[in-house]
Coordinates of C-alpha atoms and ligand atoms in Angstrom, one line a residue:
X1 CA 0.0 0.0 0.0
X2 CA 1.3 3.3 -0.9
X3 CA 0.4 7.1 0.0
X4 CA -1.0 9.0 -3.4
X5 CA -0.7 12.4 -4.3
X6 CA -3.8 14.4 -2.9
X7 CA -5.2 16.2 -5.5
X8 CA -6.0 20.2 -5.0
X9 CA -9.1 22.8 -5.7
X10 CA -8.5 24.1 -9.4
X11 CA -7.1 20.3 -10.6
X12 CA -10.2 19.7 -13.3
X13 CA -10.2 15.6 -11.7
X14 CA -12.5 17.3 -8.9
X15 CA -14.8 18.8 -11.3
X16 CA -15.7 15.3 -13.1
X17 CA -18.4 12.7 -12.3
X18 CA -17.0 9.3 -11.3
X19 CA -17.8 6.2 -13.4
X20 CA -19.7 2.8 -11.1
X21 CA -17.3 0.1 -10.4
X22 CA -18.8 -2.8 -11.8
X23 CA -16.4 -5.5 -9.8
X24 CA -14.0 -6.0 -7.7
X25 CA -10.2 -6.3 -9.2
X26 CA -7.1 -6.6 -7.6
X27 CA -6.4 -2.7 -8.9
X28 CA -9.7 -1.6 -7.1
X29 CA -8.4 -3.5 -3.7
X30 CA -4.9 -1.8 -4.2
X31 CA -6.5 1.5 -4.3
X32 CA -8.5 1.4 -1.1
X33 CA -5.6 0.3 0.6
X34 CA -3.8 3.5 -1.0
X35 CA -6.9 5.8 0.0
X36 CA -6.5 4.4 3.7
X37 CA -3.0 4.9 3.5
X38 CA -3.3 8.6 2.1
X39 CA -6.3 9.3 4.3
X40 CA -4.8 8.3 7.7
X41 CA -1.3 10.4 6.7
X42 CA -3.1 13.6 6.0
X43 CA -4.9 12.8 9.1
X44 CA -8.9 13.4 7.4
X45 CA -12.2 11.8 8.3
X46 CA -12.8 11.0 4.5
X47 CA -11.6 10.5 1.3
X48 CA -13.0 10.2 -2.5
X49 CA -10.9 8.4 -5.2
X50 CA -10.9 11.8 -7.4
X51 CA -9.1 13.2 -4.8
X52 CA -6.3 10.7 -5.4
X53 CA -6.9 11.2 -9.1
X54 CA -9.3 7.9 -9.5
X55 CA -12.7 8.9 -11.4
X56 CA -14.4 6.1 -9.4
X57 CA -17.0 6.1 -7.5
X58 CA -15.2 5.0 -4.0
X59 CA -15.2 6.6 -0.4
X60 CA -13.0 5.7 2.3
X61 CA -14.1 6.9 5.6
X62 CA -13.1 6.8 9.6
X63 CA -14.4 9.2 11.9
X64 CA -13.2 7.2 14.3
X65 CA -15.3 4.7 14.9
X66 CA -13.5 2.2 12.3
X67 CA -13.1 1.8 8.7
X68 CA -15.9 2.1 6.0
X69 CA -15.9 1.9 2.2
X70 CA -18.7 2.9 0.1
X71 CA -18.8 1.7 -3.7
X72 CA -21.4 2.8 -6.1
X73 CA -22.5 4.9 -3.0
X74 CA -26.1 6.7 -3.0
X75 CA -27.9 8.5 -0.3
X76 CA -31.2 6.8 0.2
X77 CA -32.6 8.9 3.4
X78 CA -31.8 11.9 5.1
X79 CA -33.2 13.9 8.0
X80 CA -32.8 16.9 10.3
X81 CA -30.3 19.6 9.5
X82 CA -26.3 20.4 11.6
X83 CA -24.5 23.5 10.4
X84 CA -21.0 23.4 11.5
X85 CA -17.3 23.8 10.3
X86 CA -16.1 21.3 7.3
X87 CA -12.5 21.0 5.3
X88 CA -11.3 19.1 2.4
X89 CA -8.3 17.4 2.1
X90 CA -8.2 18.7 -1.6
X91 CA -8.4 22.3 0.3
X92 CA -5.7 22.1 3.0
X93 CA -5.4 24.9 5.8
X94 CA -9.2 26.1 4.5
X95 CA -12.8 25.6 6.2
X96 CA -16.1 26.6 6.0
X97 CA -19.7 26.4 7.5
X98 CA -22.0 24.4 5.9
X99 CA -25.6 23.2 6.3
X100 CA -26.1 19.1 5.8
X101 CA -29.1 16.8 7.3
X102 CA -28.1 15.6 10.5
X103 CA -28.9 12.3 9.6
X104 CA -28.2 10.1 6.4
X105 CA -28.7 6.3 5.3
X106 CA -26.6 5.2 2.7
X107 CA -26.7 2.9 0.6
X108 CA -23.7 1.0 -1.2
X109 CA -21.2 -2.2 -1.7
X110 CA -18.3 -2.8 0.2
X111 CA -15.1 -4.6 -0.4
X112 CA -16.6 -7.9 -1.3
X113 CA -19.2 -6.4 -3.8
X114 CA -22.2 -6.9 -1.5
X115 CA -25.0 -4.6 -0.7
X116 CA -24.7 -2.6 2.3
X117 CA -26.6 0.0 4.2
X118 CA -25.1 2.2 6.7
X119 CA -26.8 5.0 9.1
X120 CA -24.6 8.3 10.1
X121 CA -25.7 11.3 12.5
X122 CA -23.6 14.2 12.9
X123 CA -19.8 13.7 11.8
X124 CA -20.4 10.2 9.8
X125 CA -23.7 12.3 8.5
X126 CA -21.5 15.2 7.6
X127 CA -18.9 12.7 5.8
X128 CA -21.2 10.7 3.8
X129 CA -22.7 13.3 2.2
X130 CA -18.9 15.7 1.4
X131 CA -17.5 12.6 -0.4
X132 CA -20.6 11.3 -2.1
X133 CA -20.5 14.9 -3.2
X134 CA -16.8 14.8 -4.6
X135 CA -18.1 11.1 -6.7
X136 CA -20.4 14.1 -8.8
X137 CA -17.0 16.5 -9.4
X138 CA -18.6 18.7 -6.3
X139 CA -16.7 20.3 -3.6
X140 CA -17.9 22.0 -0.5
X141 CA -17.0 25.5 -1.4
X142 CA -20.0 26.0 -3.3
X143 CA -21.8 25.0 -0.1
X144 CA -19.5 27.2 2.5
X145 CA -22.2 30.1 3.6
X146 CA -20.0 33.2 3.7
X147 CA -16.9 31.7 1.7
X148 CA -14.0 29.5 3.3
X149 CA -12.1 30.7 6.4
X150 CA -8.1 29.8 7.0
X151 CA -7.8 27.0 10.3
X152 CA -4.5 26.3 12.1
X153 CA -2.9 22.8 12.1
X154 CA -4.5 22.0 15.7
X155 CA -8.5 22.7 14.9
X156 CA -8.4 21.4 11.4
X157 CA -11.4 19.4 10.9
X158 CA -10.5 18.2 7.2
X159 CA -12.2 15.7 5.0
Ligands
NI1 NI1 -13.3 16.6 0.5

């Protein structure tokens, strides 16, 4: 497994809507082991495979409560509403506030190519809905009410 180059704001990959993975390869696993790897060093919540140059639709996620990977990800249910600070790897140093349900069901494969559904509140809310965002070339700026603000190294809250 190998850390990948994290791709910035103003590289056209996170502008462009990720194609399905139809099965599982050995290049597929090797990349999720690589977003882990990448995700964990730069110390984020979440990470989309645009954002290591991949136009695939995968998410890696840990907001601490363990691993997840989303394929083929879509947002079945959503309810409630959290406003509250969110970064982007692919925007180091930068936050923003931004509006998102306070609640989300997913719905999506994992590793093994089976169906999964997973709940989030709050954070894992907040994460499901950033990197499903970045699988449709979106990134959170457009979303940031009153523009992105700089954060220091210690309250970085990036994704
Ligand atoms: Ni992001």
């Amino acid at each position: 497994m190998a850390i990948r180059k994290i791709r910035e704001l103003g590289d056209d990959v996170l502008t462009k809507t990720c194609k399905s993975v139809p099965k599982m390869t050995l290049r597929t696993k090797i990349l999720i082991g690589d977003m882990f790897d990448t995700m964990y060093h730069a110390a984020g919540v979440g990470l989309a495979a645009p954002q290591v140059g991949v136009l695939k639709r995968i998410v890696t996620i840990d907001v601490g409560e363990g691993p997840i990977v989303l394929i083929n990800p879509e947002i079945i249910e959503t309810s409630g509403e959290q406003t509250g600070e969110e970064g982007c790897l692919s925007i180091p140093g930068k936050a923003g506030t931004v509006t998102r349900p306070n609640y989300v069901k997913v719905r999506a494969l994992n590793e093994d190519m089976e169906e999964i559904e997973l709940e989030g509140e709050e954070l894992l809310a907040r994460a499901f809905c950033h990197e499903i965002d970045h699988l449709d070339g979106k990134v959170y700026v457009e979303l940031a009410e009153g523009g992105l603000y700089d954060v220091t190294a210690e309250t970085e809250g990036e994704e």
